[in-house]
Structure formats: C-alpha cells, structure tokens
PDB file of C-alpha atoms in Angstrom:
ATOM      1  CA  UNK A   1     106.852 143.263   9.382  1.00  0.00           C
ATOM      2  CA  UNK A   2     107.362 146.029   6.729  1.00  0.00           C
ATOM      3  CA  UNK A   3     108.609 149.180   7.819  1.00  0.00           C
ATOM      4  CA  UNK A   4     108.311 152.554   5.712  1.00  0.00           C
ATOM      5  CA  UNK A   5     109.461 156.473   6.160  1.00  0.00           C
ATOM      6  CA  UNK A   6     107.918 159.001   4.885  1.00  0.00           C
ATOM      7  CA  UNK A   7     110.138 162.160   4.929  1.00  0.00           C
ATOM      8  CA  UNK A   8     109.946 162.717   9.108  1.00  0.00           C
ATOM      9  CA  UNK A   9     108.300 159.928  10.337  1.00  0.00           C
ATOM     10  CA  UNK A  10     107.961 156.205  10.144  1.00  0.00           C
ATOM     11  CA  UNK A  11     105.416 153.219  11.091  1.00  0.00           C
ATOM     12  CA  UNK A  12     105.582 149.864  10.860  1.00  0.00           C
ATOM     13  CA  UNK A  13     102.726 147.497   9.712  1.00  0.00           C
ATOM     14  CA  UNK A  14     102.140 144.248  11.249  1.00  0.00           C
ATOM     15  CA  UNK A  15     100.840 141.337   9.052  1.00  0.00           C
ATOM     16  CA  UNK A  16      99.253 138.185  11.014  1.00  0.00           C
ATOM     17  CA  UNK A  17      98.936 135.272   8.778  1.00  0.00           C
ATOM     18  CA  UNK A  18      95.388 134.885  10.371  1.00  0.00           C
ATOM     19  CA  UNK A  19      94.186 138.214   8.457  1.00  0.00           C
ATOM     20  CA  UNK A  20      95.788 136.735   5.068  1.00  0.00           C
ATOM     21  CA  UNK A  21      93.785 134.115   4.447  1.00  0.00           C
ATOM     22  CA  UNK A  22      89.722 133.515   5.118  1.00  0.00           C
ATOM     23  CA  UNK A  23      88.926 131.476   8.261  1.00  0.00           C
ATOM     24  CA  UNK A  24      88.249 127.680   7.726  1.00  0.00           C
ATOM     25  CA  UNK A  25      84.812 126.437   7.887  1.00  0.00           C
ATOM     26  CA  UNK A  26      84.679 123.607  10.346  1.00  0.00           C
ATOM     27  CA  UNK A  27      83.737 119.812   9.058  1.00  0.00           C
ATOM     28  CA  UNK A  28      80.498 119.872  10.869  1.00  0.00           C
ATOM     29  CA  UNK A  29      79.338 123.015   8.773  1.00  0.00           C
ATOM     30  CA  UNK A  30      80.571 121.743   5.625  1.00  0.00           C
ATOM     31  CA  UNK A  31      77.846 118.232   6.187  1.00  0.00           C
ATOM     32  CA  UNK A  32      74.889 120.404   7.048  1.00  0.00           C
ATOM     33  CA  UNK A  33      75.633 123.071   4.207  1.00  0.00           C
ATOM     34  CA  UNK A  34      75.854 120.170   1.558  1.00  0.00           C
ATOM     35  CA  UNK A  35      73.612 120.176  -1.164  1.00  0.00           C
ATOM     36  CA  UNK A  36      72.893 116.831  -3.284  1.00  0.00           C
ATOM     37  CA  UNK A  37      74.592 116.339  -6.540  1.00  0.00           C
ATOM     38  CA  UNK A  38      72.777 117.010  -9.708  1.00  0.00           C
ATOM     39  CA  UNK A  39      72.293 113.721 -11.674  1.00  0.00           C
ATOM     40  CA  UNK A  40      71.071 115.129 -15.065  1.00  0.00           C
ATOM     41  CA  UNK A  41      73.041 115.809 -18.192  1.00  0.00           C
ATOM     42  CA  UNK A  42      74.613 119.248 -18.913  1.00  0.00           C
ATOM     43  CA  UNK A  43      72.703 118.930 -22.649  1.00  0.00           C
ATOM     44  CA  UNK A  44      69.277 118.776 -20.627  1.00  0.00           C
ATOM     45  CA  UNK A  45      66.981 121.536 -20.749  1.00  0.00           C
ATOM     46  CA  UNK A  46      64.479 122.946 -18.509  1.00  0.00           C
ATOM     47  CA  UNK A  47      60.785 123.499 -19.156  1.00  0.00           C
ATOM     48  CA  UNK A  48      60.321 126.890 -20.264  1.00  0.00           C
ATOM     49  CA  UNK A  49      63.273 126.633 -22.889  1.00  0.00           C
ATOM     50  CA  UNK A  50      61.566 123.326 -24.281  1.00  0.00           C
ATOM     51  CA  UNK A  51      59.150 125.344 -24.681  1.00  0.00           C
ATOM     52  CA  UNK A  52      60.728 128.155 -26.366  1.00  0.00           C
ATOM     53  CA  UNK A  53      62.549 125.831 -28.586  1.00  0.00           C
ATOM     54  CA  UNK A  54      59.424 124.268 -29.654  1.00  0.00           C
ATOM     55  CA  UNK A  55      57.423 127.803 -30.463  1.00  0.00           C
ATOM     56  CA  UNK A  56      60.495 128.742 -32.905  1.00  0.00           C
ATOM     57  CA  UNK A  57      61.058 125.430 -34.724  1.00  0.00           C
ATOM     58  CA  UNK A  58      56.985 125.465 -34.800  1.00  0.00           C
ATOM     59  CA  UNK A  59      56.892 128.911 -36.436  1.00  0.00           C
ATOM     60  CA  UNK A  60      59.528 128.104 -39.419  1.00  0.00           C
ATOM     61  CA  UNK A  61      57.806 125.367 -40.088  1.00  0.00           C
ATOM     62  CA  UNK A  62      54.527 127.085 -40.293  1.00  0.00           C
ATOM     63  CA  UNK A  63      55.583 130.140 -42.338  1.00  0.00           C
ATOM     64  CA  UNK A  64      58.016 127.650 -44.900  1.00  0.00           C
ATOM     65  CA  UNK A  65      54.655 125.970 -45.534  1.00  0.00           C
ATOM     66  CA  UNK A  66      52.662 129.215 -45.641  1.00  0.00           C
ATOM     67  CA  UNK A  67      55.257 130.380 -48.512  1.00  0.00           C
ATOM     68  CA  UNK A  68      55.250 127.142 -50.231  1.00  0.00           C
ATOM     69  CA  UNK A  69      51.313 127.157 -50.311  1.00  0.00           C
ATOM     70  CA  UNK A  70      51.138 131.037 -51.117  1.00  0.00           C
ATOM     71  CA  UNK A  71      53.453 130.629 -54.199  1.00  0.00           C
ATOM     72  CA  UNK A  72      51.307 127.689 -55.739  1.00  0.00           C
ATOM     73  CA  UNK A  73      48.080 129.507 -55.167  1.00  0.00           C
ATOM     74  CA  UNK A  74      49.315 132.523 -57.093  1.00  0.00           C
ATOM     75  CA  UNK A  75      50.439 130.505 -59.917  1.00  0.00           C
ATOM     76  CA  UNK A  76      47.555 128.718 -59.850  1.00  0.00           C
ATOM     77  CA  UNK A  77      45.753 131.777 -59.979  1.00  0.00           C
ATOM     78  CA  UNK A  78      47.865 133.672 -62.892  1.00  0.00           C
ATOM     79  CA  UNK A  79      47.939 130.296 -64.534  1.00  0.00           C
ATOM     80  CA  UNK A  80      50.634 127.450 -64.666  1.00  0.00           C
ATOM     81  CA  UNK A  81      50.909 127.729 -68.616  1.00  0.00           C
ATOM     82  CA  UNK A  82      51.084 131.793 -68.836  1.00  0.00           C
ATOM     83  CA  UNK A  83      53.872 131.141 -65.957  1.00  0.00           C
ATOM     84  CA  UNK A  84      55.894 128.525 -67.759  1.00  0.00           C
ATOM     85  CA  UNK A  85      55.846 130.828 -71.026  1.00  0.00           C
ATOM     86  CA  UNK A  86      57.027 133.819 -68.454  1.00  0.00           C
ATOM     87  CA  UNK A  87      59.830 132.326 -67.029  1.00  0.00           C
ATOM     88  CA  UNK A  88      60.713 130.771 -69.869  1.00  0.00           C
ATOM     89  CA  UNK A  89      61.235 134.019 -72.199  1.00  0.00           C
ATOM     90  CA  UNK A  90      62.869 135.870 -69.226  1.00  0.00           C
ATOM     91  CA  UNK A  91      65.303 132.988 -69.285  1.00  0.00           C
ATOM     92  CA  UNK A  92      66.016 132.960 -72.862  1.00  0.00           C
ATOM     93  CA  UNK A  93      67.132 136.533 -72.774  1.00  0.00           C
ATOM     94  CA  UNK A  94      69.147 136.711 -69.397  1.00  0.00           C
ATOM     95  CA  UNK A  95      70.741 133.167 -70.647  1.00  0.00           C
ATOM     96  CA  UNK A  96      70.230 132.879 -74.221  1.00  0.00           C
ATOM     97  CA  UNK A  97      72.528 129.434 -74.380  1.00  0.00           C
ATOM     98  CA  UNK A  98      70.793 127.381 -72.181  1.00  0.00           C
ATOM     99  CA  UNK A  99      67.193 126.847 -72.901  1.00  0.00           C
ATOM    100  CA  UNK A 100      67.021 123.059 -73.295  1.00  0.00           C
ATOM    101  CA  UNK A 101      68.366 121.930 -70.284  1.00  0.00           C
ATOM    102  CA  UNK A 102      66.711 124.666 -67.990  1.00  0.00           C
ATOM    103  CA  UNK A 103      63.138 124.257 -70.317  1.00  0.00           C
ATOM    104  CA  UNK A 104      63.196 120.538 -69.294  1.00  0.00           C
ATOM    105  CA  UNK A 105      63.733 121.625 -65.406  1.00  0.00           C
ATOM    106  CA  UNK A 106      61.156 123.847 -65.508  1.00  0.00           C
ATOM    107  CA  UNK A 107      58.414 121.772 -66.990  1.00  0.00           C
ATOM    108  CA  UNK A 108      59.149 119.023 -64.062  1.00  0.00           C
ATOM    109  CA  UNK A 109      58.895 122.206 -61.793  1.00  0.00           C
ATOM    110  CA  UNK A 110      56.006 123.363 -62.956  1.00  0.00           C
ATOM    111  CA  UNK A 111      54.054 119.659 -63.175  1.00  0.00           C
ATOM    112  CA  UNK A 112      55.067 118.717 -59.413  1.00  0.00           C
ATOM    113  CA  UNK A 113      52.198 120.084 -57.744  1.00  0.00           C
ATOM    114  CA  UNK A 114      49.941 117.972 -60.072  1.00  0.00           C
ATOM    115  CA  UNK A 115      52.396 114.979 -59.303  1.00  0.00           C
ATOM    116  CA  UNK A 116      52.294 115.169 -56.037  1.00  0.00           C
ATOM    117  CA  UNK A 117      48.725 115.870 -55.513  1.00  0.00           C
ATOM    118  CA  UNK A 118      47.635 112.470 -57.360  1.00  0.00           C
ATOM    119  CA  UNK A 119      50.688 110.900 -54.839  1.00  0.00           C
ATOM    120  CA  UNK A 120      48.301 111.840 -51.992  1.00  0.00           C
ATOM    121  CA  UNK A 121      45.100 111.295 -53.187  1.00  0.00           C
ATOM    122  CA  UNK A 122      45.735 108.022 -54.875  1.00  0.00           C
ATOM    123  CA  UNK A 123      44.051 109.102 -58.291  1.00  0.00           C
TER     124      UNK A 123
END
C-alpha cells in the first residue's frame, strides 16, 4: 500500500501481486504451443544467400580474369618488346640504382605469358 498527499488531499494505491507479474501459461498450453528444435548448424545458410554468395565470388572471379586477359591483349597489341624498353627507361629514371635486379624481374614478367601458354598447350 503506498499512500501520498498532495497539498489537500490524499489517496492511497493498492498493489496486488497478481497485476505485478504476467499470468502463467498452463502446462497443457505450453505442449501444444511447442515447436520442434532446429537440428542444423548456426554456420548453415539458406538458399537465397547461397546464392548470393555464389553471384559475388562468381563476379570477382570473372572481372580478375577479364583484367588479367585485357592487360595481355594490350601489350600484345602495343608490343611486348616496345613495353619492356618502356618500363624499363621509366624505371631507370624514377630508380636510377636498381636496374639489374628489377631488369631481370621484368624480363621473367614479360616472358610468362609465352611460358605459360606452351605449359597448356604442350608445345
């Protein structure tokens, strides 16, 4: 029971316990109610985020190989020799002390395409 005044007058509140807390279900509701436990992992994932997953990883793999394959058809284009001589004077005046080690780099660089195209065709 609290009781409080207010200047001239007074009330009194009345607190039953049964208003406190929510009424209890009774057993026979909590059977009926009862849903089956889940038996899959929490790392599983449903359908349409598969799928999601798959278009993404799909897509980075397709434009990394769409830049790889546009970058050695321009050089082949401009010409692997004209390129080597490019990026090898550009190199010798940004880093003018390191030319050996970075020339012998660059000509494995620039003779792995033809490398790895006789890997795959066997020739």
């Amino acid at each position: 029971v609290s009781t409080q005044s207010t200047g001239t007058q007074s009330y009194s509140m009345e607190v039953q316990s049964s208003q406190l807390s929510p009424p209890s279900p009774s057993a026979s509701s909590l059977v009926s109610n009862a849903s089956p436990a889940k038996t899959h992992s929490s790392w599983e994932m449903s359908n349409d985020t598969k799928t999601v997953v798959y278009e993404v990883i799909g897509g980075l793999v397709l434009f990394s190989v769409t830049k790889k394959l546009g970058v050695y058809l321009l050089a082949r284009w401009y010409g692997f020799p004209r390129l080597y001589l490019k990026i090898s004077r550009a190199h010798n005046v940004l880093f003018p002390g390191y030319n050996d080690r970075f020339r012998s780099h660059l000509r494995t660089f620039m003779r792995y395409p033809r490398v790895l195209y006789s890997k795959l065709t066997g020739n």
